[in-house]
Short mmCIF file of N, CA and C in Angstrom, two decimals:
data_model
loop_
_atom_site.label_atom_id
_atom_site.label_comp_id
_atom_site.label_asym_id
_atom_site.label_seq_id
_atom_site.Cartn_x
_atom_site.Cartn_y
_atom_site.Cartn_z
N UNK C 1 31.90 -73.02 110.68
CA UNK C 1 33.50 -73.05 110.90
C UNK C 1 33.41 -74.18 112.04
N UNK C 2 32.66 -73.97 112.95
CA UNK C 2 33.05 -74.60 114.32
C UNK C 2 32.96 -76.19 113.85
N UNK C 3 32.26 -76.80 113.04
CA UNK C 3 32.23 -78.18 112.55
C UNK C 3 33.32 -78.30 111.71
N UNK C 4 33.81 -77.43 110.90
CA UNK C 4 34.99 -77.73 109.96
C UNK C 4 36.28 -77.98 110.93
N UNK C 5 36.36 -77.13 111.92
CA UNK C 5 37.29 -77.24 113.06
C UNK C 5 37.72 -78.58 113.17
N UNK C 6 36.59 -79.45 113.57
CA UNK C 6 36.70 -80.70 113.97
C UNK C 6 37.54 -81.83 113.30
N UNK C 7 37.39 -81.50 111.77
CA UNK C 7 37.93 -82.22 110.78
C UNK C 7 39.40 -82.32 111.03
N UNK C 8 40.13 -81.25 111.47
CA UNK C 8 41.59 -81.07 111.57
C UNK C 8 42.00 -81.42 112.90
N UNK C 9 40.99 -81.68 113.95
CA UNK C 9 41.41 -81.69 115.18
C UNK C 9 42.39 -83.07 115.43
N UNK C 10 42.09 -84.19 115.00
CA UNK C 10 42.93 -85.41 115.08
C UNK C 10 44.22 -85.29 114.38
N UNK C 11 44.36 -84.74 113.18
CA UNK C 11 45.59 -84.43 112.66
C UNK C 11 46.64 -83.39 113.34
N UNK C 12 45.83 -82.35 113.92
CA UNK C 12 46.63 -81.49 114.77
C UNK C 12 46.98 -82.07 116.13
N UNK C 13 46.28 -82.97 116.37
CA UNK C 13 46.75 -83.97 117.90
C UNK C 13 47.82 -84.80 117.50
N UNK C 14 47.88 -85.46 116.51
CA UNK C 14 49.21 -86.24 116.17
C UNK C 14 50.44 -85.27 116.16
N UNK C 15 50.21 -84.15 115.54
CA UNK C 15 51.33 -83.16 115.43
C UNK C 15 51.79 -82.90 116.94
N UNK C 16 50.94 -82.57 117.85
CA UNK C 16 51.35 -82.28 119.17
C UNK C 16 51.69 -83.50 120.20
N UNK C 17 51.44 -84.89 119.59
CA UNK C 17 51.79 -85.80 119.94
C UNK C 17 53.42 -86.15 120.19
N UNK C 18 53.94 -85.54 119.27
CA UNK C 18 55.45 -85.61 118.97
C UNK C 18 56.22 -84.88 120.20
N UNK C 19 55.62 -84.14 120.63
CA UNK C 19 56.28 -83.47 121.92
C UNK C 19 56.14 -84.13 123.21
N UNK C 20 55.25 -85.34 123.13
CA UNK C 20 55.17 -86.10 124.42
C UNK C 20 54.48 -85.55 125.67
N UNK C 21 53.33 -84.82 125.27
CA UNK C 21 52.35 -84.32 126.47
C UNK C 21 52.02 -85.37 127.25
N UNK C 22 51.55 -85.16 128.38
CA UNK C 22 50.45 -86.15 129.02
C UNK C 22 49.37 -86.24 128.70
N UNK C 23 48.79 -84.91 128.43
CA UNK C 23 47.46 -84.77 127.75
C UNK C 23 47.12 -83.88 126.56
N UNK C 24 46.46 -84.16 125.76
CA UNK C 24 46.06 -83.31 124.43
C UNK C 24 44.49 -82.86 124.67
N UNK C 25 44.45 -81.37 124.60
CA UNK C 25 43.11 -81.04 124.81
C UNK C 25 42.71 -80.22 123.51
N UNK C 26 41.26 -80.33 123.09
CA UNK C 26 40.90 -79.66 121.97
C UNK C 26 40.10 -78.47 122.66
N UNK C 27 40.76 -77.21 122.60
CA UNK C 27 40.34 -76.07 123.54
C UNK C 27 39.09 -75.51 123.05
N UNK C 28 38.74 -75.71 121.75
CA UNK C 28 37.58 -74.83 121.09
C UNK C 28 36.37 -75.31 121.79
N UNK C 29 36.07 -74.78 122.77
CA UNK C 29 34.79 -75.17 123.88
C UNK C 29 33.58 -75.13 122.98
N UNK C 30 33.40 -74.13 122.24
CA UNK C 30 32.09 -73.95 121.45
C UNK C 30 32.00 -74.85 120.31
N UNK C 31 33.13 -75.14 119.79
CA UNK C 31 33.05 -76.26 118.90
C UNK C 31 32.71 -77.49 119.50
N UNK C 32 33.20 -77.80 120.55
CA UNK C 32 32.78 -79.09 121.29
C UNK C 32 31.40 -79.19 121.69
N UNK C 33 30.83 -77.92 122.37
CA UNK C 33 29.30 -78.12 122.48
C UNK C 33 28.54 -78.20 121.05
N UNK C 34 28.81 -77.75 119.91
CA UNK C 34 28.37 -77.82 118.58
C UNK C 34 28.19 -79.30 118.36
N UNK C 35 29.19 -80.03 118.69
CA UNK C 35 29.40 -81.55 118.29
C UNK C 35 28.27 -82.41 118.94
N UNK C 36 27.90 -81.75 120.16
CA UNK C 36 27.08 -82.59 121.16
C UNK C 36 27.57 -83.60 122.12
N UNK C 37 27.07 -84.09 122.98
CA UNK C 37 27.72 -84.95 123.98
C UNK C 37 28.49 -86.12 123.34
N UNK C 38 27.64 -86.79 122.38
CA UNK C 38 28.15 -88.04 121.64
C UNK C 38 29.30 -87.50 120.82
N UNK C 39 29.11 -86.65 120.00
CA UNK C 39 30.03 -86.21 119.10
C UNK C 39 31.39 -85.69 119.77
N UNK C 40 31.22 -84.96 120.79
CA UNK C 40 32.38 -84.63 121.55
C UNK C 40 33.36 -85.79 122.28
N UNK C 41 32.53 -86.84 122.84
CA UNK C 41 33.07 -88.00 123.23
C UNK C 41 33.88 -88.79 122.03
N UNK C 42 33.16 -88.83 120.88
CA UNK C 42 33.67 -89.57 119.84
C UNK C 42 35.12 -88.90 119.34
N UNK C 43 35.19 -87.34 119.26
CA UNK C 43 36.50 -86.65 119.13
C UNK C 43 37.52 -87.12 120.06
N UNK C 44 37.11 -87.10 121.35
CA UNK C 44 38.13 -87.35 122.30
C UNK C 44 38.59 -88.80 122.34
N UNK C 45 37.81 -89.71 121.96
CA UNK C 45 38.40 -90.97 121.75
C UNK C 45 39.20 -91.20 120.67
N UNK C 46 38.71 -90.32 119.44
CA UNK C 46 39.68 -90.40 118.09
C UNK C 46 40.87 -89.77 118.54
N UNK C 47 40.92 -88.81 119.26
CA UNK C 47 42.45 -88.02 119.57
C UNK C 47 43.14 -88.98 120.46
N UNK C 48 42.83 -89.89 121.26
CA UNK C 48 43.44 -90.74 122.16
C UNK C 48 43.76 -92.17 121.26
N UNK C 49 42.68 -92.43 120.57
CA UNK C 49 43.53 -93.78 119.66
C UNK C 49 44.39 -93.08 118.73
N UNK C 50 44.34 -92.12 118.04
CA UNK C 50 45.44 -91.65 116.92
C UNK C 50 46.72 -91.35 117.75
N UNK C 51 46.77 -90.92 119.22
CA UNK C 51 48.12 -90.65 119.46
C UNK C 51 48.58 -91.49 120.80
N UNK C 52 47.61 -92.26 121.45
CA UNK C 52 48.00 -93.01 122.53
C UNK C 52 48.16 -92.03 123.77
N UNK C 53 47.52 -90.85 123.79
CA UNK C 53 47.62 -89.89 124.84
C UNK C 53 46.35 -89.42 125.36
N UNK C 54 46.25 -89.50 126.67
CA UNK C 54 44.81 -89.13 127.35
C UNK C 54 44.65 -87.81 126.68
N UNK C 55 43.07 -87.61 126.45
CA UNK C 55 42.71 -86.31 125.65
C UNK C 55 41.39 -86.05 126.49
N UNK C 56 40.94 -84.41 126.02
CA UNK C 56 39.88 -83.99 126.62
C UNK C 56 39.41 -82.81 125.56
N UNK C 57 38.54 -82.24 125.92
CA UNK C 57 38.07 -81.18 124.99
C UNK C 57 37.48 -80.01 126.13
N UNK C 58 37.49 -78.75 125.51
CA UNK C 58 36.79 -77.70 126.44
C UNK C 58 35.56 -78.07 126.78
N UNK C 59 34.77 -78.21 126.07
CA UNK C 59 33.29 -78.75 126.47
C UNK C 59 33.24 -79.82 127.49
N UNK C 60 34.15 -80.93 127.50
CA UNK C 60 34.11 -81.98 128.38
C UNK C 60 34.58 -81.48 129.59
N UNK C 61 35.76 -80.56 129.51
CA UNK C 61 36.29 -79.90 130.81
C UNK C 61 35.36 -79.09 131.60
N UNK C 62 34.53 -78.41 130.88
CA UNK C 62 33.43 -77.60 131.55
C UNK C 62 32.66 -78.54 132.03
N UNK C 63 31.98 -79.38 131.65
CA UNK C 63 30.95 -80.57 132.39
C UNK C 63 31.82 -80.97 133.36
N UNK C 64 33.07 -81.51 133.49
CA UNK C 64 33.48 -82.27 134.46
C UNK C 64 33.88 -81.11 135.70
N UNK C 65 34.12 -79.88 135.26
CA UNK C 65 34.39 -78.96 136.29
C UNK C 65 33.10 -78.63 137.03
N UNK C 66 32.21 -78.73 136.30
CA UNK C 66 30.53 -78.29 137.08
C UNK C 66 30.38 -79.57 138.05
N UNK C 67 30.59 -80.66 137.54
CA UNK C 67 30.34 -82.04 138.32
C UNK C 67 31.27 -82.07 139.54
N UNK C 68 32.31 -81.75 139.29
CA UNK C 68 33.51 -81.82 140.53
C UNK C 68 32.96 -80.85 141.68
N UNK C 69 32.27 -79.66 141.25
CA UNK C 69 31.97 -78.62 141.92
C UNK C 69 30.79 -79.07 142.65
N UNK C 70 30.09 -80.00 142.29
CA UNK C 70 28.54 -80.58 142.68
C UNK C 70 27.56 -79.76 142.22
N UNK C 71 27.70 -78.99 141.24
CA UNK C 71 26.46 -77.97 140.53
C UNK C 71 25.57 -78.74 139.82
N UNK C 72 24.56 -78.47 140.09
CA UNK C 72 23.36 -79.03 139.31
C UNK C 72 22.55 -77.70 138.36
N UNK C 73 22.34 -76.70 139.09
CA UNK C 73 21.57 -75.39 138.53
C UNK C 73 22.66 -74.37 138.10
N UNK C 74 22.75 -74.07 136.66
CA UNK C 74 23.68 -73.14 136.39
C UNK C 74 23.10 -72.09 135.34
N UNK C 75 23.53 -71.09 135.13
CA UNK C 75 23.32 -70.19 134.15
C UNK C 75 24.49 -69.76 133.30
N UNK C 76 24.29 -69.65 132.17
CA UNK C 76 25.46 -69.49 131.08
C UNK C 76 25.58 -68.08 130.47
N UNK C 77 26.53 -67.55 130.55
CA UNK C 77 26.94 -66.14 130.08
C UNK C 77 28.03 -66.26 128.90
N UNK C 78 27.49 -66.03 127.60
CA UNK C 78 28.20 -66.54 126.53
C UNK C 78 28.65 -65.60 125.67
N UNK C 79 29.88 -65.53 124.85
CA UNK C 79 30.35 -64.74 123.77
C UNK C 79 30.14 -64.99 122.72
N UNK C 80 29.06 -66.09 122.39
CA UNK C 80 28.82 -66.69 121.21
C UNK C 80 27.53 -66.31 120.80
N UNK C 81 27.22 -66.33 119.57
CA UNK C 81 25.87 -66.06 119.18
C UNK C 81 24.57 -66.87 119.45
N UNK C 82 23.77 -66.32 119.44
CA UNK C 82 22.27 -67.22 120.17
C UNK C 82 22.57 -68.59 119.61
N UNK C 83 22.64 -68.91 118.34
CA UNK C 83 22.62 -70.05 117.77
C UNK C 83 23.53 -71.08 118.36
N UNK C 84 24.83 -70.66 118.50
CA UNK C 84 25.85 -71.47 119.10
C UNK C 84 25.47 -71.55 120.73
N UNK C 85 24.96 -70.36 121.39
CA UNK C 85 24.63 -70.71 122.69
C UNK C 85 23.73 -71.62 123.02
N UNK C 86 22.85 -71.94 121.93
CA UNK C 86 21.76 -72.89 122.30
C UNK C 86 22.44 -74.31 122.15
N UNK C 87 23.36 -74.53 121.40
CA UNK C 87 24.42 -75.80 121.46
C UNK C 87 24.91 -75.95 122.86
N UNK C 88 25.29 -74.89 123.38
CA UNK C 88 25.95 -74.99 124.70
C UNK C 88 24.88 -75.20 125.72
N UNK C 89 23.82 -74.90 125.68
CA UNK C 89 22.74 -75.01 126.64
C UNK C 89 22.41 -76.51 126.57
N UNK C 90 22.15 -77.04 125.26
CA UNK C 90 21.81 -78.39 124.90
C UNK C 90 22.84 -79.28 125.36
N UNK C 91 24.14 -79.10 125.25
CA UNK C 91 24.91 -80.04 125.85
C UNK C 91 25.05 -80.32 127.20
N UNK C 92 24.98 -78.97 128.09
CA UNK C 92 24.92 -79.10 129.43
C UNK C 92 23.74 -79.67 129.90
N UNK C 93 22.35 -79.61 129.34
CA UNK C 93 21.38 -80.22 129.38
C UNK C 93 21.42 -81.68 129.53
N UNK C 94 21.89 -82.16 128.25
CA UNK C 94 22.32 -83.50 127.91
C UNK C 94 23.07 -84.31 128.99
N UNK C 95 23.99 -83.38 129.55
CA UNK C 95 24.91 -83.90 130.56
C UNK C 95 24.30 -83.88 131.80
N UNK C 96 22.79 -83.51 132.07
CA UNK C 96 22.18 -83.51 133.44
C UNK C 96 22.34 -82.16 134.34
N UNK C 97 22.66 -81.20 133.62
CA UNK C 97 22.50 -79.85 134.21
C UNK C 97 21.16 -79.17 133.77
N UNK C 98 20.89 -78.38 134.95
CA UNK C 98 19.53 -77.46 134.87
C UNK C 98 20.09 -76.12 134.38
N UNK C 99 19.88 -75.98 133.24
CA UNK C 99 20.30 -74.42 132.64
C UNK C 99 19.12 -73.53 133.14
N UNK C 100 19.31 -72.67 134.03
CA UNK C 100 18.29 -71.66 134.50
C UNK C 100 17.96 -70.59 133.44
N UNK C 101 19.12 -69.94 132.98
CA UNK C 101 19.03 -68.99 132.22
C UNK C 101 20.37 -68.89 131.32
N UNK C 102 20.43 -68.07 130.01
CA UNK C 102 21.50 -67.80 129.31
C UNK C 102 21.58 -66.45 128.59
N UNK C 103 22.54 -65.96 128.32
CA UNK C 103 22.77 -64.73 127.53
C UNK C 103 23.82 -64.93 126.55
N UNK C 104 23.39 -64.41 125.41
CA UNK C 104 24.57 -64.56 124.19
C UNK C 104 24.98 -63.13 123.60
N UNK C 105 26.23 -62.85 123.91
CA UNK C 105 26.88 -61.55 123.43
C UNK C 105 26.80 -61.39 122.05
N UNK C 106 26.84 -62.60 121.53
CA UNK C 106 26.73 -62.63 119.73
C UNK C 106 27.99 -61.97 119.22
N UNK C 107 29.29 -62.19 119.87
CA UNK C 107 30.47 -61.57 119.33
C UNK C 107 30.69 -62.14 117.89
N UNK C 108 31.04 -61.38 116.79
CA UNK C 108 31.36 -61.94 115.55
C UNK C 108 32.94 -62.59 115.51
N UNK C 109 33.55 -62.08 116.20
CA UNK C 109 34.92 -62.65 116.43
C UNK C 109 35.41 -62.52 117.76
N UNK C 110 36.37 -63.65 118.27
CA UNK C 110 36.89 -63.62 119.47
C UNK C 110 37.51 -62.37 120.14
N UNK C 111 38.07 -61.40 119.03
CA UNK C 111 38.84 -60.19 119.50
C UNK C 111 38.02 -59.55 120.29
N UNK C 112 36.76 -59.54 119.94
CA UNK C 112 35.75 -58.47 120.75
C UNK C 112 35.82 -59.04 122.28
N UNK C 113 35.78 -60.10 122.52
CA UNK C 113 35.96 -60.51 124.00
C UNK C 113 37.25 -60.14 124.85
N UNK C 114 38.36 -60.08 123.96
CA UNK C 114 39.59 -59.51 124.45
C UNK C 114 39.43 -58.17 124.93
N UNK C 115 38.67 -57.31 124.11
CA UNK C 115 38.81 -55.77 124.46
C UNK C 115 37.82 -55.67 125.87
N UNK C 116 37.26 -56.50 126.34
CA UNK C 116 36.45 -56.36 127.44
C UNK C 116 37.45 -56.54 128.70
N UNK C 117 37.73 -55.44 129.55
CA UNK C 117 38.70 -55.62 130.80
C UNK C 117 38.15 -56.86 131.59
N UNK C 118 38.99 -57.43 132.20
CA UNK C 118 38.41 -58.27 133.53
C UNK C 118 37.61 -57.80 134.41
N UNK C 119 37.95 -56.33 134.73
CA UNK C 119 36.84 -55.97 135.79
C UNK C 119 35.50 -55.20 135.07
N UNK C 120 35.60 -54.95 133.63
CA UNK C 120 34.28 -54.52 133.04
C UNK C 120 33.51 -55.98 132.93
N UNK C 121 34.03 -57.18 132.49
CA UNK C 121 33.41 -58.45 132.69
C UNK C 121 32.81 -58.72 134.00
N UNK C 122 33.29 -58.36 135.19
CA UNK C 122 32.98 -58.84 136.55
C UNK C 122 31.84 -58.02 136.86
N UNK C 123 31.50 -56.75 136.32
CA UNK C 123 30.39 -55.87 136.50
C UNK C 123 29.23 -56.44 135.75
N UNK C 124 29.64 -57.12 134.49
CA UNK C 124 28.35 -57.53 133.82
C UNK C 124 28.04 -58.89 134.31
N UNK C 125 28.87 -59.56 134.73
CA UNK C 125 28.44 -60.77 135.61
C UNK C 125 27.67 -60.51 136.94
N UNK C 126 27.96 -59.57 137.59
CA UNK C 126 27.26 -59.23 138.59
C UNK C 126 25.80 -58.98 138.27
N UNK C 127 25.65 -57.99 137.09
CA UNK C 127 24.25 -57.68 136.79
C UNK C 127 23.55 -58.70 136.07
N UNK C 128 24.23 -59.82 135.51
CA UNK C 128 23.84 -61.19 134.94
C UNK C 128 23.04 -61.94 135.98
N UNK C 129 23.99 -61.94 137.12
CA UNK C 129 23.56 -62.99 138.33
C UNK C 129 22.12 -62.26 138.84
N UNK C 130 22.08 -60.96 138.93
CA UNK C 130 20.90 -60.50 139.39
C UNK C 130 19.60 -60.91 138.85
N UNK C 131 19.73 -61.15 137.46
CA UNK C 131 18.53 -61.31 136.62
C UNK C 131 18.44 -63.07 136.74
N UNK C 132 19.14 -63.61 137.32
CA UNK C 132 19.04 -65.31 137.78
C UNK C 132 19.88 -65.56 138.68
N UNK C 133 19.14 -65.19 139.97
CA UNK C 133 19.81 -65.58 141.23
C UNK C 133 19.47 -67.05 141.67
N UNK C 134 18.74 -67.70 141.12
CA UNK C 134 18.30 -68.94 141.53
C UNK C 134 19.22 -70.14 141.01
N UNK C 135 20.60 -69.90 141.27
CA UNK C 135 21.53 -70.78 140.51
C UNK C 135 22.54 -71.32 141.44
N UNK C 136 23.33 -72.32 141.27
CA UNK C 136 24.48 -72.69 142.19
C UNK C 136 25.79 -72.22 141.66
N UNK C 137 25.88 -71.96 140.29
CA UNK C 137 27.05 -71.57 139.63
C UNK C 137 26.64 -70.82 138.36
N UNK C 138 27.51 -70.05 137.89
CA UNK C 138 27.57 -69.35 136.68
C UNK C 138 28.66 -69.83 135.88
N UNK C 139 28.51 -70.16 134.35
CA UNK C 139 29.50 -70.65 133.35
C UNK C 139 29.41 -69.38 132.59
N UNK C 140 30.68 -68.92 132.58
CA UNK C 140 31.13 -67.73 131.51
C UNK C 140 31.74 -68.47 130.34
N UNK C 141 31.00 -68.57 129.30
CA UNK C 141 31.68 -69.33 127.92
C UNK C 141 32.30 -68.52 126.85
N UNK C 142 33.24 -68.67 126.98
CA UNK C 142 34.39 -67.91 126.01
C UNK C 142 35.58 -67.86 126.45
N UNK C 143 36.46 -68.48 125.74
CA UNK C 143 37.87 -68.44 126.07
C UNK C 143 38.36 -67.15 125.79
N UNK C 144 37.81 -66.10 124.94
CA UNK C 144 38.23 -64.80 124.71
C UNK C 144 38.19 -64.03 125.98
N UNK C 145 37.31 -64.33 126.99
CA UNK C 145 37.20 -63.48 128.08
C UNK C 145 38.19 -63.92 129.14
N UNK C 146 38.84 -62.49 129.57
CA UNK C 146 40.00 -62.42 130.43
C UNK C 146 39.36 -62.61 131.94
N UNK C 147 39.38 -63.79 132.63
CA UNK C 147 38.74 -63.91 133.93
C UNK C 147 39.60 -64.18 134.86
N UNK C 148 40.87 -64.55 134.52
CA UNK C 148 41.69 -65.17 135.88
C UNK C 148 41.80 -63.98 136.92
N UNK C 149 42.21 -62.71 136.29
CA UNK C 149 42.67 -61.68 137.21
C UNK C 149 41.18 -61.39 138.30
N UNK C 150 40.05 -61.69 137.87
CA UNK C 150 38.87 -61.16 138.96
C UNK C 150 38.12 -62.45 139.15
N UNK C 151 38.68 -63.55 138.89
CA UNK C 151 37.69 -64.85 139.15
C UNK C 151 37.48 -65.02 140.53
N UNK C 152 38.53 -64.87 141.62
CA UNK C 152 38.43 -65.29 142.98
C UNK C 152 37.60 -64.19 143.51
N UNK C 153 37.64 -62.96 143.06
CA UNK C 153 36.96 -61.83 143.67
C UNK C 153 35.34 -61.86 143.34
N UNK C 154 35.30 -62.10 142.06
CA UNK C 154 33.87 -62.52 141.53
C UNK C 154 33.17 -63.46 142.41
N UNK C 155 33.74 -64.81 142.52
CA UNK C 155 33.40 -65.77 143.31
C UNK C 155 32.78 -65.46 144.77
N UNK C 156 33.91 -64.75 145.51
CA UNK C 156 33.68 -64.33 146.70
C UNK C 156 32.50 -63.43 146.80
N UNK C 157 32.20 -62.47 145.78
CA UNK C 157 31.32 -61.35 145.89
C UNK C 157 29.81 -62.08 145.43
N UNK C 158 29.73 -63.18 144.76
CA UNK C 158 28.50 -63.52 144.36
C UNK C 158 28.27 -64.78 145.45
N UNK C 159 29.20 -65.16 146.07
CA UNK C 159 29.20 -66.37 147.17
C UNK C 159 28.41 -67.45 146.41
N UNK C 160 29.20 -68.02 145.33
CA UNK C 160 29.04 -69.09 144.62
C UNK C 160 30.33 -69.29 143.47
N UNK C 161 30.32 -70.38 143.05
CA UNK C 161 31.44 -70.93 142.17
C UNK C 161 31.22 -70.28 140.64
N UNK C 162 32.02 -69.84 140.09
CA UNK C 162 32.09 -69.13 138.54
C UNK C 162 33.03 -70.17 137.86
N UNK C 163 32.55 -70.75 136.90
CA UNK C 163 33.39 -71.63 135.88
C UNK C 163 33.39 -70.98 134.55
N UNK C 164 34.73 -71.08 134.42
CA UNK C 164 35.09 -70.27 132.88
C UNK C 164 35.79 -70.99 132.32
N UNK C 165 35.98 -70.89 130.75
CA UNK C 165 36.60 -71.89 130.08
C UNK C 165 37.97 -72.18 130.25
N UNK C 166 38.71 -71.23 130.26
CA UNK C 166 40.04 -71.72 130.19
C UNK C 166 40.54 -72.20 131.58
N UNK C 167 40.16 -71.70 133.04
CA UNK C 167 40.49 -72.39 133.97
C UNK C 167 39.71 -73.90 134.29
N UNK C 168 38.72 -74.11 133.43
CA UNK C 168 38.04 -75.32 133.56
C UNK C 168 39.01 -76.25 132.58
N UNK C 169 39.60 -75.71 131.60
CA UNK C 169 40.31 -76.58 130.81
C UNK C 169 41.66 -76.83 131.34
N UNK C 170 42.31 -76.02 132.05
CA UNK C 170 43.54 -76.32 132.70
C UNK C 170 43.17 -77.28 133.93
N UNK C 171 42.12 -76.88 134.78
CA UNK C 171 41.75 -77.88 135.90
C UNK C 171 41.60 -79.35 135.47
N UNK C 172 41.01 -79.63 134.41
CA UNK C 172 40.88 -80.80 133.82
C UNK C 172 42.05 -81.58 132.95
N UNK C 173 42.87 -80.81 132.64
CA UNK C 173 44.24 -81.35 132.06
C UNK C 173 45.08 -81.66 133.35
N UNK C 174 45.13 -80.91 134.11
CA UNK C 174 45.86 -81.25 135.43
C UNK C 174 45.33 -82.52 136.05
N UNK C 175 44.08 -82.65 136.20
CA UNK C 175 43.45 -83.82 136.37
C UNK C 175 43.84 -85.24 135.94
N UNK C 176 43.63 -85.06 134.61
CA UNK C 176 43.91 -86.16 133.62
C UNK C 176 45.59 -86.40 133.77
N UNK C 177 46.07 -85.43 133.93
CA UNK C 177 47.89 -85.80 133.95
C UNK C 177 48.35 -86.17 135.33
N UNK C 178 47.27 -86.10 136.20
CA UNK C 178 47.57 -86.70 137.69
C UNK C 178 48.24 -85.54 138.38
N UNK C 179 48.23 -84.45 138.12
CA UNK C 179 48.80 -83.27 138.84
C UNK C 179 48.02 -83.08 140.37
N UNK C 180 48.67 -83.09 141.12
CA UNK C 180 47.89 -82.82 142.50
C UNK C 180 48.02 -81.67 143.01
N UNK C 181 48.98 -80.87 142.75
CA UNK C 181 49.19 -79.46 143.29
C UNK C 181 48.07 -78.68 142.86
N UNK C 182 47.76 -77.96 144.02
CA UNK C 182 46.49 -76.90 144.04
C UNK C 182 47.24 -75.56 143.34
N UNK C 183 46.22 -74.89 142.76
CA UNK C 183 46.63 -73.70 142.20
C UNK C 183 45.81 -72.64 142.88
N UNK C 184 46.33 -71.63 143.64
CA UNK C 184 45.66 -70.75 144.64
C UNK C 184 45.45 -69.33 143.79
N UNK C 185 44.39 -68.88 144.00
CA UNK C 185 44.25 -67.23 143.37
C UNK C 185 43.63 -67.06 142.30
N UNK C 186 42.92 -68.18 141.65
CA UNK C 186 42.21 -68.13 140.42
C UNK C 186 40.77 -68.90 140.58
N UNK C 187 40.22 -68.97 141.71
CA UNK C 187 38.98 -69.33 141.85
C UNK C 187 38.95 -70.67 142.31
N UNK C 188 37.70 -71.11 142.80
CA UNK C 188 37.48 -72.33 143.73
C UNK C 188 37.86 -73.69 142.99
N UNK C 189 37.52 -73.76 141.69
CA UNK C 189 37.97 -74.65 140.82
C UNK C 189 39.62 -75.29 140.67
N UNK C 190 40.44 -74.34 140.71
CA UNK C 190 41.93 -74.53 140.50
C UNK C 190 42.17 -75.08 141.95
N UNK C 191 41.71 -74.44 143.18
CA UNK C 191 42.09 -74.79 144.50
C UNK C 191 41.60 -76.18 144.87
N UNK C 192 40.51 -76.57 144.14
CA UNK C 192 39.96 -77.93 144.54
C UNK C 192 40.90 -78.99 144.36
N UNK C 193 40.94 -80.14 145.24
CA UNK C 193 41.72 -81.13 145.03
C UNK C 193 41.35 -81.90 143.79
N UNK C 194 42.34 -82.36 143.17
CA UNK C 194 42.02 -83.31 141.98
C UNK C 194 42.50 -84.73 142.14
#
């Protein structure tokens, strides 16, 4: 299914282009990871060529976010099945990151992630970090996770950056659009100058 989504991405981007956005993003992060670094870059170019508008993907946004934070060693906590999480690990490794550990929750549907409260997720990430303390950041993979409410507190308590799917994509889109205003209260990444 994740590969099938790619087939309609450029067509969908053309429809969005009618609204005149500054940036178009293909937010399906796991679908970008499945494409691999080259496939993801090809999709971005395809969207840009078809629309004349700057583009990114969730996968590219995560990598750009980790790079902007100066991260090399990262652990991945993912909503996806192990098979898909392996694509995430491969993508990040191919981009030059040292993925020290990963865990897959293997959700069958994104709605399972929506049911986890932000503070329940906070507790799960604290436990995850205890199993992989030798990292510079944690990447929480899954747009289904509600992280915005607790992200700043989690980073403060872990004393390291935590990159999550939705804020990473927001940050990268703002950067590509040339928006310099900082966004406070939702983690280090959005507070970082672009």
